[in-house]
């Protein structure tokens, strides 16, 4: 025997459904670009079914740095988003008429999952858009990616980029919050069903964690070194031999690359970088140059025979067995990163 | 007088004694010896080994005697993709007229077409190297000559390519008139002193045409460096003489005609820098003369960082470069007088061929681009012209001391 939701709740749900229909016609998300040479700023608006704002100007600018041009036709999302939004509106109307707690819970979880999936998809698109650059571009900034922020502010070269929900997005968020509040209120009303609370709070927890991961999972990983294309950030030499390379990642997510431990140490001692700005230092694994090892877990071997590009002559390994193999071949000193820098 | 006779007697006597015992050994299919190693085994110091045409697969041949190894009709010494071909560690060896090909590759042992180590007076001339990991590898050697060779790399990827002529901890080398292409670095010098690199052509190398690391007091004269990742890189070195070289078409992201880092007491004169992304990039240079060079059609003719001091840039021609000079700070401890700048718009009323108005070769826009490379997208736009004009009225960004007080009205005949 299911107890019906109170009438006021169902009315609110119905209003939410109507608001969602409105979202179809309003801009959902906005990315604002601010730069001195555009006093008015540039605006990119994302509707559920199309792009709006200064798309042509932005395409024109991005062309120079090798970013893909934006065309609504290229996004399958624009084909399905209007239907999804309309679908949610329909689901809410159904919930309002059906009036069961279960329908309410289902709508909320569906909306939450949709939100997370949509944001993840949006981040992935931003990542590809900012990283897949045309190698033939007129202007190339080594190591630069132009990924817009998911939410909030980020400096991209001379542009400050703000990414925030637009009217439609706010309505969508408000809808989610209202429906969620109603659901929890409903659950609190039915204290007998404690299990549900546990389950849904667990659900909410999982969703929240997923959401947090999707936001923070950018730029904390070392980046693969392109041999013959990237330059060492200290000695300016083209990196030709990745076996001795290392990467320094700052707390802000900027990555510095070095072709040799000598350059990494010189850079650290040059006074350009405070210790607190360093998030992590990674070494390339000498025995497997595609892999990176965090400096804290690296086992180093120093020997002049190694002939590294800048005479640091230090090889890094992820475990002592690999190091012992080379040590048996060429001898040398076994050291750790803390012996060199602390 | 009598002393001279005694000396002459000793001298000719010595010559005779060598000739009396030196013999010539022939190697080939129709000769007494069929293998070089066989002849080497019985050869004595001072002997001549003549190798006749054909292919020789003898794995690694080690020369530890003072001999003259000569190829007739370009015999081929083949390393079968596994071995180093010739290894020399005896003084006074001469190797001439071979085709040396297919050395092995190893990431730990630097296998070469010819390796010369811990000896002196070795000469390598008129050889052709093909598909080699390292071409000629000289280590701990003194007074060696590498002349008239043609070297081409294995055309492999960056990691499987070695250097064309790789010299390490050596002194008084002469590297002249070689053609080097498709290696990692064409010529590489590390801890090499008092050497001459003259009349070589080094092109299409993946990284640098010529690469110095802590190699002091060397000269490189009249070489051609083109289509390399970057032309020449000189690092942590003092006393370099760079005369009359050609740095051409070294284009690419962050590619330089000449990359200088931590250089002192050097002279860069009479060179041609044409069509490079950056003609010269200088960081941490001290007491350097840059004169009588031609900078033509480069993106940046001369990038000189603020940590350089006592660099005298004079009597150069700057023609059709996007930016003539760029720097990254307001501190200038260098001089830039008596150059010809094609962008100079001053006048010369007293007709002494010196412009009456000093010239500042750094534009505000180039300062901004240095800090913010993406601004290049506004190149030649109205806004940058406006900024440069504003800067002329209210100077704020460009370094005050970066000035040519005596700009020339006509290009120098370089």
Coordinates of C-alpha atoms in Angstrom, one line a residue, chain B residues 15-409:
Chain B
X15 CA 112.9 7.2 -42.7
X16 CA 115.0 4.5 -44.3
X17 CA 114.7 2.3 -41.2
X18 CA 110.9 2.5 -41.4
X19 CA 110.8 1.9 -45.1
X20 CA 113.2 -1.0 -44.8
X21 CA 110.7 -2.9 -42.6
X22 CA 107.4 -1.6 -43.8
X23 CA 105.5 -3.9 -46.1
X24 CA 102.3 -3.7 -48.1
X25 CA 99.6 -6.4 -47.6
X26 CA 96.8 -6.9 -50.1
X27 CA 93.4 -8.1 -49.1
X28 CA 90.7 -9.2 -51.5
X29 CA 89.2 -12.2 -53.3
X30 CA 92.1 -12.5 -55.7
X31 CA 94.8 -11.4 -53.2
X32 CA 97.0 -13.1 -50.7
X33 CA 94.7 -12.4 -47.8
X34 CA 90.9 -12.8 -48.0
X35 CA 90.1 -11.2 -44.7
X36 CA 91.2 -7.9 -43.1
X37 CA 91.5 -9.5 -39.7
X38 CA 93.9 -12.2 -41.1
X39 CA 96.2 -9.5 -42.5
X40 CA 95.9 -7.4 -39.4
X41 CA 97.1 -10.3 -37.3
X42 CA 100.5 -10.5 -39.0
X43 CA 100.8 -6.8 -39.8
X44 CA 103.5 -4.8 -38.0
X45 CA 103.6 -1.1 -37.1
X46 CA 104.1 1.1 -40.2
X47 CA 102.6 -1.5 -42.6
X48 CA 100.1 -0.6 -45.4
X49 CA 97.0 -2.7 -45.8
X50 CA 95.3 -2.3 -49.2
X51 CA 91.8 -3.6 -49.3
X52 CA 90.4 -4.3 -52.8
X53 CA 86.7 -3.8 -53.7
X54 CA 84.1 -6.2 -52.4
X55 CA 82.1 -6.8 -49.3
X56 CA 83.6 -7.7 -46.0
X57 CA 81.5 -9.1 -43.2
X58 CA 84.1 -9.4 -40.4
X59 CA 82.0 -8.4 -37.4
X60 CA 84.1 -6.0 -35.3
X61 CA 87.6 -5.2 -36.6
X62 CA 90.0 -3.8 -33.9
X63 CA 93.0 -1.8 -35.1
X64 CA 95.7 -1.8 -32.4
X65 CA 98.7 -1.2 -34.6
X66 CA 100.1 1.8 -36.4
X67 CA 98.9 1.0 -39.9
X68 CA 97.6 2.7 -43.1
X69 CA 94.3 1.0 -44.0
X70 CA 93.4 2.0 -47.6
X71 CA 90.4 0.9 -49.7
X72 CA 90.7 0.6 -53.4
X73 CA 87.3 0.8 -55.4
X74 CA 85.4 1.6 -52.2
X75 CA 85.3 -1.8 -50.5
X76 CA 82.3 -2.3 -48.2
X77 CA 82.8 -3.0 -44.5
X78 CA 79.4 -4.3 -43.2
X79 CA 78.5 -4.5 -39.6
X80 CA 75.5 -6.8 -40.3
X81 CA 73.3 -4.6 -38.1
X82 CA 74.9 -6.1 -35.0
X83 CA 78.5 -4.9 -34.6
X84 CA 80.7 -1.9 -34.4
X85 CA 82.7 -1.9 -37.7
X86 CA 86.1 -0.5 -36.9
X87 CA 87.5 0.2 -33.5
X88 CA 90.8 2.1 -33.4
X89 CA 93.0 2.5 -30.3
X90 CA 96.5 2.8 -31.8
X91 CA 98.3 6.1 -32.6
X92 CA 99.1 7.3 -36.2
X93 CA 96.4 5.2 -37.9
X94 CA 95.1 6.3 -41.3
X95 CA 91.8 5.0 -42.7
X96 CA 90.9 5.9 -46.2
X97 CA 88.4 5.1 -49.0
X98 CA 85.8 2.7 -47.5
X99 CA 82.1 2.4 -47.5
X100 CA 81.1 1.5 -43.9
X101 CA 77.5 0.5 -43.3
X102 CA 75.0 -1.2 -41.0
X103 CA 76.3 -0.9 -37.5
X104 CA 74.5 -2.5 -34.6
X105 CA 72.3 -0.5 -32.3
X106 CA 72.5 -0.7 -28.5
X107 CA 71.1 1.8 -26.0
X108 CA 74.0 1.3 -23.6
X109 CA 77.0 0.8 -25.9
X110 CA 77.4 3.5 -28.4
X111 CA 78.3 1.4 -31.5
X112 CA 79.8 3.4 -34.3
X113 CA 81.0 3.0 -37.9
X114 CA 84.5 4.0 -36.6
X115 CA 85.3 4.4 -33.0
X116 CA 88.6 6.0 -32.0
X117 CA 89.6 6.0 -28.4
X118 CA 92.5 6.9 -26.1
X119 CA 95.0 7.5 -28.9
X120 CA 96.4 10.3 -31.1
X121 CA 97.1 11.3 -34.7
X122 CA 94.3 9.1 -36.3
X123 CA 93.1 10.3 -39.7
X124 CA 89.8 9.2 -41.3
X125 CA 89.3 10.5 -44.8
X126 CA 87.2 9.8 -48.0
X127 CA 84.8 7.3 -46.4
X128 CA 81.1 6.9 -46.9
X129 CA 79.0 5.9 -43.9
X130 CA 75.5 4.5 -44.4
X131 CA 72.8 3.3 -41.9
X132 CA 75.1 3.7 -38.9
X133 CA 74.0 4.4 -35.3
X134 CA 77.0 6.6 -34.6
X135 CA 79.1 7.6 -37.6
X136 CA 82.5 8.4 -36.1
X137 CA 82.9 8.3 -32.4
X138 CA 86.0 9.9 -30.9
X139 CA 86.7 9.5 -27.2
X140 CA 89.8 10.6 -25.3
X141 CA 91.7 11.3 -28.5
X142 CA 94.2 14.0 -29.4
X143 CA 95.1 15.6 -32.8
X144 CA 92.8 13.5 -35.0
X145 CA 91.6 14.5 -38.5
X146 CA 88.2 13.7 -39.9
X147 CA 88.1 14.9 -43.5
X148 CA 86.0 14.5 -46.7
X149 CA 83.6 11.9 -45.4
X150 CA 80.0 11.5 -46.2
X151 CA 77.8 10.3 -43.3
X152 CA 74.2 9.4 -43.3
X153 CA 72.3 8.0 -40.3
X154 CA 70.0 5.1 -40.0
X155 CA 67.0 7.4 -40.6
X156 CA 65.5 5.8 -37.5
X157 CA 63.4 7.4 -34.8
X158 CA 64.8 9.9 -32.4
X159 CA 65.8 7.3 -29.9
X160 CA 67.5 5.0 -32.3
X161 CA 69.6 7.7 -34.0
X162 CA 73.1 8.5 -32.8
X163 CA 75.3 11.4 -33.8
X164 CA 77.2 11.8 -37.0
X165 CA 80.5 12.7 -35.5
X166 CA 80.5 12.4 -31.8
X167 CA 83.5 13.7 -29.9
X168 CA 84.0 13.3 -26.1
X169 CA 86.9 14.4 -23.9
X170 CA 89.3 15.1 -26.8
X171 CA 91.6 17.8 -27.9
X172 CA 92.9 19.4 -31.1
X173 CA 90.5 17.7 -33.6
X174 CA 90.1 18.8 -37.1
X175 CA 86.7 18.1 -38.6
X176 CA 86.7 19.5 -42.1
X177 CA 84.7 19.2 -45.3
X178 CA 82.3 16.4 -44.3
X179 CA 78.7 16.0 -45.3
X180 CA 76.5 14.8 -42.5
X181 CA 72.7 14.1 -42.6
X182 CA 69.9 12.3 -40.9
X183 CA 71.4 11.8 -37.4
X184 CA 70.3 13.0 -34.0
X185 CA 73.0 15.6 -33.9
X186 CA 75.2 16.1 -36.9
X187 CA 78.4 16.9 -35.0
X188 CA 78.5 16.6 -31.2
X189 CA 81.3 18.0 -29.0
X190 CA 81.5 17.5 -25.3
X191 CA 84.6 18.3 -23.2
X192 CA 86.4 18.9 -26.5
X193 CA 89.0 21.7 -26.6
X194 CA 91.1 23.6 -29.2
X195 CA 89.4 22.0 -32.2
X196 CA 88.4 23.2 -35.6
X197 CA 85.1 22.5 -37.4
X198 CA 85.5 23.8 -40.9
X199 CA 83.6 23.6 -44.2
X200 CA 81.1 20.9 -43.2
X201 CA 77.5 20.6 -44.3
X202 CA 75.2 19.3 -41.7
X203 CA 71.6 19.1 -42.6
X204 CA 68.3 17.3 -42.0
X205 CA 69.3 16.1 -38.5
X206 CA 66.6 15.5 -36.1
X207 CA 67.9 17.7 -33.3
X208 CA 71.0 19.9 -34.0
X209 CA 73.4 20.4 -36.9
X210 CA 76.1 21.0 -34.4
X211 CA 76.0 20.6 -30.6
X212 CA 78.5 21.9 -28.1
X213 CA 78.4 21.0 -24.4
X214 CA 81.1 22.4 -22.2
X215 CA 83.6 22.4 -25.1
X216 CA 85.9 25.4 -24.7
X217 CA 88.1 27.3 -27.2
X218 CA 86.9 25.8 -30.4
X219 CA 86.3 27.5 -33.8
X220 CA 83.7 26.7 -36.3
X221 CA 84.1 28.4 -39.6
X222 CA 82.2 28.4 -43.0
X223 CA 79.9 25.5 -42.2
X224 CA 76.3 25.1 -43.5
X225 CA 73.5 24.2 -41.2
X226 CA 70.1 23.8 -42.7
X227 CA 66.8 22.0 -42.3
X228 CA 67.8 20.8 -38.8
X229 CA 65.6 20.8 -35.8
X230 CA 67.8 23.6 -34.7
X231 CA 71.0 24.8 -36.4
X232 CA 73.6 24.9 -33.7
X233 CA 73.3 24.6 -29.9
X234 CA 76.2 25.9 -27.8
X235 CA 75.9 25.4 -24.0
X236 CA 78.1 26.1 -21.0
X237 CA 81.1 27.0 -23.1
X238 CA 83.6 29.8 -23.3
X239 CA 85.9 31.0 -26.0
X240 CA 83.8 29.9 -29.1
X241 CA 84.7 31.4 -32.4
X242 CA 81.8 31.3 -34.9
X243 CA 82.7 32.8 -38.3
X244 CA 81.1 32.8 -41.7
X245 CA 78.6 30.0 -41.1
X246 CA 75.2 29.7 -42.8
X247 CA 72.2 29.0 -40.6
X248 CA 69.3 28.4 -42.9
X249 CA 65.7 27.1 -42.7
X250 CA 65.8 25.8 -39.2
X251 CA 62.1 26.2 -38.8
X252 CA 59.7 24.6 -36.4
X253 CA 58.2 25.2 -33.0
X254 CA 60.9 26.8 -30.8
X255 CA 63.6 26.2 -33.5
X256 CA 66.7 28.3 -33.5
X257 CA 69.4 29.0 -36.0
X258 CA 71.8 29.3 -33.0
X259 CA 70.9 28.5 -29.4
X260 CA 73.3 29.9 -26.9
X261 CA 73.1 29.2 -23.2
X262 CA 75.6 30.2 -20.6
X263 CA 78.3 31.3 -23.1
X264 CA 81.1 33.7 -22.5
X265 CA 84.1 35.4 -24.2
X266 CA 83.0 34.4 -27.7
X267 CA 82.8 35.9 -31.1
X268 CA 80.0 35.5 -33.6
X269 CA 81.0 37.2 -36.9
X270 CA 80.1 37.1 -40.6
X271 CA 77.4 34.5 -40.3
X272 CA 74.2 34.4 -42.3
X273 CA 71.0 33.7 -40.5
X274 CA 68.2 33.2 -42.9
X275 CA 64.6 31.9 -42.6
X276 CA 64.8 30.6 -39.1
X277 CA 62.1 30.7 -36.5
X278 CA 64.7 32.5 -34.3
X279 CA 68.0 33.5 -35.7
X280 CA 69.9 33.6 -32.4
X281 CA 68.5 32.8 -29.0
X282 CA 70.9 33.9 -26.2
X283 CA 70.5 33.2 -22.6
X284 CA 73.1 33.9 -20.0
X285 CA 75.7 35.2 -22.4
X286 CA 78.7 37.3 -21.2
X287 CA 81.3 39.3 -23.2
X288 CA 80.2 38.3 -26.6
X289 CA 80.9 40.1 -29.9
X290 CA 78.1 39.8 -32.5
X291 CA 79.2 41.7 -35.6
X292 CA 78.9 41.7 -39.4
X293 CA 76.2 39.1 -39.5
X294 CA 73.2 39.1 -41.8
X295 CA 69.8 38.4 -40.3
X296 CA 67.3 37.9 -43.1
X297 CA 63.7 36.7 -43.1
X298 CA 63.7 35.2 -39.6
X299 CA 60.7 35.3 -37.2
X300 CA 63.0 36.7 -34.5
X301 CA 66.4 37.8 -35.7
X302 CA 68.0 38.0 -32.2
X303 CA 66.3 37.0 -28.9
X304 CA 68.5 38.2 -26.1
X305 CA 67.4 37.5 -22.6
X306 CA 67.8 40.0 -19.8
X307 CA 70.4 37.9 -18.1
X308 CA 73.0 38.5 -20.8
X309 CA 75.7 41.1 -20.2
X310 CA 78.5 42.8 -22.2
X311 CA 77.1 41.6 -25.5
X312 CA 78.2 44.0 -28.3
X313 CA 75.9 43.8 -31.3
X314 CA 77.3 46.0 -34.0
X315 CA 77.6 46.3 -37.8
X316 CA 74.9 43.7 -38.5
X317 CA 72.2 43.9 -41.2
X318 CA 68.6 43.2 -40.3
X319 CA 66.4 42.7 -43.3
X320 CA 62.8 41.5 -43.5
X321 CA 62.6 39.9 -40.1
X322 CA 59.3 39.9 -38.3
X323 CA 61.0 41.1 -35.1
X324 CA 64.6 42.3 -35.1
X325 CA 65.4 42.1 -31.4
X326 CA 63.3 40.8 -28.5
X327 CA 64.1 40.6 -24.9
X328 CA 62.2 39.5 -21.7
X329 CA 63.0 42.3 -19.2
X330 CA 63.9 45.9 -18.9
X331 CA 67.4 45.4 -17.8
X332 CA 69.9 45.9 -20.6
X333 CA 73.6 45.5 -20.1
X334 CA 74.4 45.1 -23.8
X335 CA 75.1 47.5 -26.7
X336 CA 73.5 47.7 -30.1
X337 CA 75.2 50.4 -32.1
X338 CA 76.1 50.8 -35.8
X339 CA 73.6 48.3 -37.2
X340 CA 71.4 48.6 -40.3
X341 CA 67.7 48.1 -39.5
X342 CA 65.4 48.0 -42.4
X343 CA 62.5 49.2 -40.2
X344 CA 64.4 52.4 -39.2
X345 CA 62.5 55.4 -40.4
X346 CA 64.8 58.2 -39.3
X347 CA 66.6 60.7 -41.6
X348 CA 70.2 61.7 -42.2
X349 CA 70.5 65.5 -42.7
X350 CA 74.3 65.7 -42.4
X351 CA 74.8 62.9 -44.9
X352 CA 77.3 60.9 -42.8
X353 CA 75.3 57.7 -43.4
X354 CA 74.4 57.6 -39.7
X355 CA 70.7 58.2 -38.9
X356 CA 70.3 61.4 -36.9
X357 CA 67.7 59.9 -34.6
X358 CA 68.6 56.9 -32.4
X359 CA 66.6 53.7 -33.1
X360 CA 64.9 51.4 -30.6
X361 CA 64.7 48.0 -32.3
X362 CA 62.4 46.5 -29.7
X363 CA 58.7 47.2 -30.2
X364 CA 56.3 47.1 -27.3
X365 CA 54.4 44.4 -29.1
X366 CA 57.5 42.1 -29.2
X367 CA 57.8 42.6 -25.5
X368 CA 54.2 41.6 -25.0
X369 CA 54.6 38.6 -27.3
X370 CA 57.6 37.5 -25.3
X371 CA 55.5 37.3 -22.2
X372 CA 52.4 36.0 -23.9
X373 CA 53.2 34.1 -27.1
X374 CA 49.5 33.8 -28.1
X375 CA 49.4 37.5 -28.7
X376 CA 51.0 36.6 -32.1
X377 CA 47.4 36.2 -33.3
X378 CA 47.1 40.0 -33.2
X379 CA 50.2 40.5 -35.3
X380 CA 49.7 43.5 -37.7
X381 CA 46.3 44.2 -36.3
X382 CA 45.1 47.8 -35.6
X383 CA 45.3 47.3 -31.9
X384 CA 49.0 46.5 -31.9
X385 CA 49.8 49.4 -34.1
X386 CA 47.8 51.5 -31.6
X387 CA 49.8 50.1 -28.7
X388 CA 53.1 50.7 -30.4
X389 CA 52.1 54.3 -31.1
X390 CA 50.9 54.8 -27.5
X391 CA 54.3 53.4 -26.3
X392 CA 56.1 56.0 -28.5
X393 CA 54.2 58.8 -26.8
X394 CA 54.2 57.3 -23.2
X395 CA 57.0 54.8 -23.0
X396 CA 56.4 52.3 -20.2
X397 CA 57.3 48.8 -21.3
X398 CA 60.3 48.8 -23.6
X399 CA 63.7 48.8 -22.1
X400 CA 65.2 52.3 -22.1
X401 CA 68.7 51.2 -22.8
X402 CA 68.0 48.9 -25.7
X403 CA 68.9 51.5 -28.3
X404 CA 71.1 52.0 -31.4
X405 CA 72.6 55.5 -31.2
X406 CA 74.2 55.2 -34.6
X407 CA 71.8 53.4 -36.9
X408 CA 73.1 53.1 -40.4
X409 CA 71.2 54.5 -43.4

